[in-house]
mmCIF file with all atom_site columns, C-alpha atoms in Angstrom:
data_model
loop_
_atom_site.group_PDB
_atom_site.id
_atom_site.type_symbol
_atom_site.label_atom_id
_atom_site.label_alt_id
_atom_site.label_comp_id
_atom_site.label_asym_id
_atom_site.label_entity_id
_atom_site.label_seq_id
_atom_site.pdbx_PDB_ins_code
_atom_site.Cartn_x
_atom_site.Cartn_y
_atom_site.Cartn_z
_atom_site.occupancy
_atom_site.B_iso_or_equiv
_atom_site.pdbx_formal_charge
_atom_site.auth_seq_id
_atom_site.auth_comp_id
_atom_site.auth_asym_id
_atom_site.auth_atom_id
_atom_site.pdbx_PDB_model_num
ATOM 1   C CA . MET A 1 1   ? -18.569 -5.492  31.018  1.00 0.00 ? 1   MET A CA 1
ATOM 2   C CA . PRO A 1 2   ? -16.479 -5.847  27.843  1.00 0.00 ? 2   PRO A CA 1
ATOM 3   C CA . ARG A 1 3   ? -14.282 -8.903  27.416  1.00 0.00 ? 3   ARG A CA 1
ATOM 4   C CA . GLN A 1 4   ? -10.584 -8.401  28.075  1.00 0.00 ? 4   GLN A CA 1
ATOM 5   C CA . LEU A 1 5   ? -8.370  -8.468  25.001  1.00 0.00 ? 5   LEU A CA 1
ATOM 6   C CA . PRO A 1 6   ? -5.795  -11.245 24.817  1.00 0.00 ? 6   PRO A CA 1
ATOM 7   C CA . ASP A 1 7   ? -2.337  -10.155 25.988  1.00 0.00 ? 7   ASP A CA 1
ATOM 8   C CA . ALA A 1 8   ? -0.953  -10.153 22.428  1.00 0.00 ? 8   ALA A CA 1
ATOM 9   C CA . TYR A 1 9   ? -3.364  -7.307  21.596  1.00 0.00 ? 9   TYR A CA 1
ATOM 10  C CA . ARG A 1 10  ? -2.656  -5.261  24.717  1.00 0.00 ? 10  ARG A CA 1
ATOM 11  C CA . THR A 1 11  ? 0.996   -4.371  24.249  1.00 0.00 ? 11  THR A CA 1
ATOM 12  C CA . ALA A 1 12  ? 2.903   -2.643  21.476  1.00 0.00 ? 12  ALA A CA 1
ATOM 13  C CA . PRO A 1 13  ? 4.116   -3.230  18.857  1.00 0.00 ? 13  PRO A CA 1
ATOM 14  C CA . PHE A 1 14  ? 0.868   -4.272  17.211  1.00 0.00 ? 14  PHE A CA 1
ATOM 15  C CA . ASP A 1 15  ? 1.291   -6.666  14.311  1.00 0.00 ? 15  ASP A CA 1
ATOM 16  C CA . GLU A 1 16  ? 0.249   -5.066  11.031  1.00 0.00 ? 16  GLU A CA 1
ATOM 17  C CA . ASN A 1 17  ? -1.656  -8.200  10.052  1.00 0.00 ? 17  ASN A CA 1
ATOM 18  C CA . CYS A 1 18  ? -3.381  -8.917  13.350  1.00 0.00 ? 18  CYS A CA 1
ATOM 19  C CA . SER A 1 19  ? -7.098  -9.618  13.144  1.00 0.00 ? 19  SER A CA 1
ATOM 20  C CA . PRO A 1 20  ? -8.309  -6.353  14.728  1.00 0.00 ? 20  PRO A CA 1
ATOM 21  C CA . ARG A 1 21  ? -6.232  -4.238  12.321  1.00 0.00 ? 21  ARG A CA 1
ATOM 22  C CA . ARG A 1 22  ? -7.441  -6.287  9.353   1.00 0.00 ? 22  ARG A CA 1
ATOM 23  C CA . LEU A 1 23  ? -11.051 -5.724  10.439  1.00 0.00 ? 23  LEU A CA 1
ATOM 24  C CA . LEU A 1 24  ? -10.505 -1.989  10.847  1.00 0.00 ? 24  LEU A CA 1
ATOM 25  C CA . ARG A 1 25  ? -8.772  -1.851  7.453   1.00 0.00 ? 25  ARG A CA 1
ATOM 26  C CA . LEU A 1 26  ? -11.741 -3.622  5.861   1.00 0.00 ? 26  LEU A CA 1
ATOM 27  C CA . PHE A 1 27  ? -14.170 -1.181  7.483   1.00 0.00 ? 27  PHE A CA 1
ATOM 28  C CA . SER A 1 28  ? -12.064 1.889   6.673   1.00 0.00 ? 28  SER A CA 1
ATOM 29  C CA . GLY A 1 29  ? -13.722 2.398   3.282   1.00 0.00 ? 29  GLY A CA 1
ATOM 30  C CA . LYS A 1 30  ? -16.263 5.203   3.557   1.00 0.00 ? 30  LYS A CA 1
ATOM 31  C CA . TRP A 1 31  ? -19.164 3.160   2.181   1.00 0.00 ? 31  TRP A CA 1
ATOM 32  C CA . THR A 1 32  ? -18.232 -0.434  3.062   1.00 0.00 ? 32  THR A CA 1
ATOM 33  C CA . THR A 1 33  ? -20.116 -0.701  6.330   1.00 0.00 ? 33  THR A CA 1
ATOM 34  C CA . MET A 1 34  ? -23.084 1.298   5.014   1.00 0.00 ? 34  MET A CA 1
ATOM 35  C CA . VAL A 1 35  ? -23.520 -0.984  2.001   1.00 0.00 ? 35  VAL A CA 1
ATOM 36  C CA . LEU A 1 36  ? -23.189 -4.163  4.075   1.00 0.00 ? 36  LEU A CA 1
ATOM 37  C CA . HIS A 1 37  ? -25.553 -2.861  6.755   1.00 0.00 ? 37  HIS A CA 1
ATOM 38  C CA . THR A 1 38  ? -28.102 -1.659  4.215   1.00 0.00 ? 38  THR A CA 1
ATOM 39  C CA . LEU A 1 39  ? -28.073 -5.011  2.400   1.00 0.00 ? 39  LEU A CA 1
ATOM 40  C CA . HIS A 1 40  ? -28.647 -6.640  5.785   1.00 0.00 ? 40  HIS A CA 1
ATOM 41  C CA . LEU A 1 41  ? -31.581 -4.324  6.580   1.00 0.00 ? 41  LEU A CA 1
ATOM 42  C CA . LEU A 1 42  ? -33.072 -4.973  3.141   1.00 0.00 ? 42  LEU A CA 1
ATOM 43  C CA . GLY A 1 43  ? -33.258 -8.683  3.911   1.00 0.00 ? 43  GLY A CA 1
ATOM 44  C CA . GLY A 1 44  ? -29.800 -9.630  2.675   1.00 0.00 ? 44  GLY A CA 1
ATOM 45  C CA . SER A 1 45  ? -30.242 -8.623  -0.967  1.00 0.00 ? 45  SER A CA 1
ATOM 46  C CA . SER A 1 46  ? -31.108 -5.648  -3.127  1.00 0.00 ? 46  SER A CA 1
ATOM 47  C CA . ARG A 1 47  ? -31.146 -4.357  -6.647  1.00 0.00 ? 47  ARG A CA 1
ATOM 48  C CA . PRO A 1 48  ? -28.637 -1.541  -7.275  1.00 0.00 ? 48  PRO A CA 1
ATOM 49  C CA . GLY A 1 49  ? -31.224 1.228   -7.691  1.00 0.00 ? 49  GLY A CA 1
ATOM 50  C CA . ASN A 1 50  ? -32.933 0.384   -4.407  1.00 0.00 ? 50  ASN A CA 1
ATOM 51  C CA . LEU A 1 51  ? -29.574 0.188   -2.651  1.00 0.00 ? 51  LEU A CA 1
ATOM 52  C CA . LEU A 1 52  ? -28.552 3.588   -4.038  1.00 0.00 ? 52  LEU A CA 1
ATOM 53  C CA . ARG A 1 53  ? -31.839 5.187   -2.906  1.00 0.00 ? 53  ARG A CA 1
ATOM 54  C CA . SER A 1 54  ? -31.388 3.678   0.561   1.00 0.00 ? 54  SER A CA 1
ATOM 55  C CA . ILE A 1 55  ? -28.008 5.342   1.230   1.00 0.00 ? 55  ILE A CA 1
ATOM 56  C CA . PRO A 1 56  ? -28.191 9.146   0.950   1.00 0.00 ? 56  PRO A CA 1
ATOM 57  C CA . GLY A 1 57  ? -24.947 10.725  -0.244  1.00 0.00 ? 57  GLY A CA 1
ATOM 58  C CA . LEU A 1 58  ? -23.699 7.600   -2.024  1.00 0.00 ? 58  LEU A CA 1
ATOM 59  C CA . SER A 1 59  ? -22.942 8.273   -5.687  1.00 0.00 ? 59  SER A CA 1
ATOM 60  C CA . LYS A 1 60  ? -23.539 5.647   -8.351  1.00 0.00 ? 60  LYS A CA 1
ATOM 61  C CA . LYS A 1 61  ? -19.790 5.561   -9.067  1.00 0.00 ? 61  LYS A CA 1
ATOM 62  C CA . MET A 1 62  ? -18.851 4.954   -5.418  1.00 0.00 ? 62  MET A CA 1
ATOM 63  C CA . MET A 1 63  ? -21.612 2.383   -5.010  1.00 0.00 ? 63  MET A CA 1
ATOM 64  C CA . THR A 1 64  ? -20.314 0.467   -8.038  1.00 0.00 ? 64  THR A CA 1
ATOM 65  C CA . GLN A 1 65  ? -16.739 0.642   -6.765  1.00 0.00 ? 65  GLN A CA 1
ATOM 66  C CA . THR A 1 66  ? -17.749 -0.490  -3.257  1.00 0.00 ? 66  THR A CA 1
ATOM 67  C CA . LEU A 1 67  ? -19.905 -3.331  -4.589  1.00 0.00 ? 67  LEU A CA 1
ATOM 68  C CA . ARG A 1 68  ? -17.038 -4.556  -6.786  1.00 0.00 ? 68  ARG A CA 1
ATOM 69  C CA . GLU A 1 69  ? -14.650 -4.556  -3.827  1.00 0.00 ? 69  GLU A CA 1
ATOM 70  C CA . LEU A 1 70  ? -17.127 -6.384  -1.597  1.00 0.00 ? 70  LEU A CA 1
ATOM 71  C CA . GLU A 1 71  ? -17.707 -8.940  -4.338  1.00 0.00 ? 71  GLU A CA 1
ATOM 72  C CA . LEU A 1 72  ? -13.947 -9.399  -4.752  1.00 0.00 ? 72  LEU A CA 1
ATOM 73  C CA . TYR A 1 73  ? -13.610 -9.953  -0.985  1.00 0.00 ? 73  TYR A CA 1
ATOM 74  C CA . GLY A 1 74  ? -16.376 -12.589 -1.109  1.00 0.00 ? 74  GLY A CA 1
ATOM 75  C CA . LEU A 1 75  ? -18.745 -10.603 1.126   1.00 0.00 ? 75  LEU A CA 1
ATOM 76  C CA . ILE A 1 76  ? -21.457 -10.209 -1.508  1.00 0.00 ? 76  ILE A CA 1
ATOM 77  C CA . ASP A 1 77  ? -22.542 -12.013 -4.653  1.00 0.00 ? 77  ASP A CA 1
ATOM 78  C CA . ARG A 1 78  ? -23.774 -10.365 -7.833  1.00 0.00 ? 78  ARG A CA 1
ATOM 79  C CA . ASP A 1 79  ? -26.668 -12.248 -9.383  1.00 0.00 ? 79  ASP A CA 1
ATOM 80  C CA . VAL A 1 80  ? -27.599 -11.379 -12.976 1.00 0.00 ? 80  VAL A CA 1
ATOM 81  C CA . GLN A 1 81  ? -30.917 -12.812 -14.135 1.00 0.00 ? 81  GLN A CA 1
ATOM 82  C CA . GLN A 1 82  ? -30.800 -13.406 -17.876 1.00 0.00 ? 82  GLN A CA 1
ATOM 83  C CA . ILE A 1 83  ? -34.135 -11.862 -18.769 1.00 0.00 ? 83  ILE A CA 1
ATOM 84  C CA . MET A 1 84  ? -34.845 -8.815  -20.877 1.00 0.00 ? 84  MET A CA 1
ATOM 85  C CA . PRO A 1 85  ? -33.853 -6.377  -19.600 1.00 0.00 ? 85  PRO A CA 1
ATOM 86  C CA . PRO A 1 86  ? -31.338 -8.156  -17.339 1.00 0.00 ? 86  PRO A CA 1
ATOM 87  C CA . VAL A 1 87  ? -32.001 -7.850  -13.613 1.00 0.00 ? 87  VAL A CA 1
ATOM 88  C CA . VAL A 1 88  ? -29.039 -7.474  -11.241 1.00 0.00 ? 88  VAL A CA 1
ATOM 89  C CA . GLU A 1 89  ? -29.252 -8.179  -7.537  1.00 0.00 ? 89  GLU A CA 1
ATOM 90  C CA . TYR A 1 90  ? -26.566 -8.097  -4.854  1.00 0.00 ? 90  TYR A CA 1
ATOM 91  C CA . ARG A 1 91  ? -26.705 -10.539 -1.957  1.00 0.00 ? 91  ARG A CA 1
ATOM 92  C CA . LEU A 1 92  ? -24.755 -10.955 1.240   1.00 0.00 ? 92  LEU A CA 1
ATOM 93  C CA . THR A 1 93  ? -22.788 -14.191 1.211   1.00 0.00 ? 93  THR A CA 1
ATOM 94  C CA . PRO A 1 94  ? -22.503 -16.337 4.349   1.00 0.00 ? 94  PRO A CA 1
ATOM 95  C CA . LEU A 1 95  ? -19.081 -14.714 4.841   1.00 0.00 ? 95  LEU A CA 1
ATOM 96  C CA . GLY A 1 96  ? -20.675 -11.266 4.451   1.00 0.00 ? 96  GLY A CA 1
ATOM 97  C CA . GLN A 1 97  ? -23.320 -12.172 7.047   1.00 0.00 ? 97  GLN A CA 1
ATOM 98  C CA . LYS A 1 98  ? -20.489 -12.780 9.542   1.00 0.00 ? 98  LYS A CA 1
ATOM 99  C CA . PHE A 1 99  ? -19.449 -9.135  9.283   1.00 0.00 ? 99  PHE A CA 1
ATOM 100 C CA . ILE A 1 100 ? -22.909 -7.827  10.193  1.00 0.00 ? 100 ILE A CA 1
ATOM 101 C CA . GLU A 1 101 ? -22.365 -8.468  13.921  1.00 0.00 ? 101 GLU A CA 1
ATOM 102 C CA . PRO A 1 102 ? -19.514 -5.954  14.412  1.00 0.00 ? 102 PRO A CA 1
ATOM 103 C CA . ILE A 1 103 ? -21.341 -3.421  12.219  1.00 0.00 ? 103 ILE A CA 1
ATOM 104 C CA . GLU A 1 104 ? -24.479 -3.773  14.354  1.00 0.00 ? 104 GLU A CA 1
ATOM 105 C CA . MET A 1 105 ? -22.331 -3.333  17.466  1.00 0.00 ? 105 MET A CA 1
ATOM 106 C CA . LEU A 1 106 ? -20.974 -0.064  16.023  1.00 0.00 ? 106 LEU A CA 1
ATOM 107 C CA . TYR A 1 107 ? -24.489 1.157   15.239  1.00 0.00 ? 107 TYR A CA 1
ATOM 108 C CA . HIS A 1 108 ? -25.645 0.407   18.794  1.00 0.00 ? 108 HIS A CA 1
ATOM 109 C CA . TRP A 1 109 ? -22.571 2.112   20.215  1.00 0.00 ? 109 TRP A CA 1
ATOM 110 C CA . GLY A 1 110 ? -23.272 5.176   18.056  1.00 0.00 ? 110 GLY A CA 1
ATOM 111 C CA . ILE A 1 111 ? -26.881 5.335   19.272  1.00 0.00 ? 111 ILE A CA 1
ATOM 112 C CA . ASP A 1 112 ? -25.840 4.911   22.910  1.00 0.00 ? 112 ASP A CA 1
ATOM 113 C CA . ASN A 1 113 ? -23.063 7.517   22.624  1.00 0.00 ? 113 ASN A CA 1
ATOM 114 C CA . GLU A 1 114 ? -24.698 10.178  20.475  1.00 0.00 ? 114 GLU A CA 1
ATOM 115 C CA . ALA A 1 115 ? -23.651 12.939  22.880  1.00 0.00 ? 115 ALA A CA 1
ATOM 116 C CA . ALA A 1 116 ? -19.986 11.989  22.487  1.00 0.00 ? 116 ALA A CA 1
ATOM 117 C CA . LEU A 1 117 ? -20.354 11.976  18.698  1.00 0.00 ? 117 LEU A CA 1
ATOM 118 C CA . ASN A 1 118 ? -22.033 15.390  18.844  1.00 0.00 ? 118 ASN A CA 1
ATOM 119 C CA . GLN A 1 119 ? -19.097 16.697  20.896  1.00 0.00 ? 119 GLN A CA 1
ATOM 120 C CA . VAL A 1 120 ? -16.613 15.388  18.306  1.00 0.00 ? 120 VAL A CA 1
ATOM 121 C CA . ALA A 1 121 ? -18.630 17.051  15.517  1.00 0.00 ? 121 ALA A CA 1
ATOM 122 C CA . HIS A 1 122 ? -18.634 20.297  17.493  1.00 0.00 ? 122 HIS A CA 1
ATOM 123 C CA . ASN A 1 123 ? -14.877 20.067  18.047  1.00 0.00 ? 123 ASN A CA 1
ATOM 124 C CA . MET A 1 124 ? -14.345 19.437  14.328  1.00 0.00 ? 124 MET A CA 1
ATOM 125 C CA . THR A 1 125 ? -16.413 22.531  13.488  1.00 0.00 ? 125 THR A CA 1
ATOM 126 C CA . LEU A 1 126 ? -14.359 24.629  15.902  1.00 0.00 ? 126 LEU A CA 1
ATOM 127 C CA . GLN A 1 127 ? -11.156 23.309  14.333  1.00 0.00 ? 127 GLN A CA 1
ATOM 128 C CA . ASP A 1 128 ? -12.453 24.187  10.852  1.00 0.00 ? 128 ASP A CA 1
ATOM 129 C CA . ILE A 1 129 ? -13.202 27.719  12.044  1.00 0.00 ? 129 ILE A CA 1
ATOM 130 C CA . ASN A 1 130 ? -9.740  28.034  13.609  1.00 0.00 ? 130 ASN A CA 1
ATOM 131 C CA . ASP A 1 131 ? -8.063  26.738  10.446  1.00 0.00 ? 131 ASP A CA 1
ATOM 132 C CA . ALA A 1 132 ? -9.927  29.137  8.150   1.00 0.00 ? 132 ALA A CA 1
ATOM 133 C CA . PRO A 1 133 ? -7.857  32.104  6.990   1.00 0.00 ? 133 PRO A CA 1
ATOM 134 C CA . ALA A 1 134 ? -8.711  35.348  8.728   1.00 0.00 ? 134 ALA A CA 1
ATOM 135 C CA . LYS A 1 135 ? -10.922 37.584  6.620   1.00 0.00 ? 135 LYS A CA 1
ATOM 136 C CA . LEU A 1 136 ? -9.736  41.154  6.257   1.00 0.00 ? 136 LEU A CA 1
#
């Protein structure tokens, strides 16, 4: 049984800077959770090329942008080894490791509720069909 939320999080208005909203805002980037989760699955660190190959659909540009944001937030570190050619590796920081738990919870929820996700995808497809202009 899930834990009950504290009363402050159960009644409106919901503070814009409350912890749950800040977490959801952090995870709202399309690739944020995927990059963090993939780094976790790769043992906590990865070179950029390996990371890019591990996340289908992620462009090099978006990966770079996401990695820069995560580095700015202190969730990952960028390690450049001064050899020729230079080797770059990204690592989860201890702070970044803390954010793996809610991501793992989301992954487990997604696995356990695949039928519900399939229904949402089906509903989205129906909406796309209904929104399409009628062909003459």
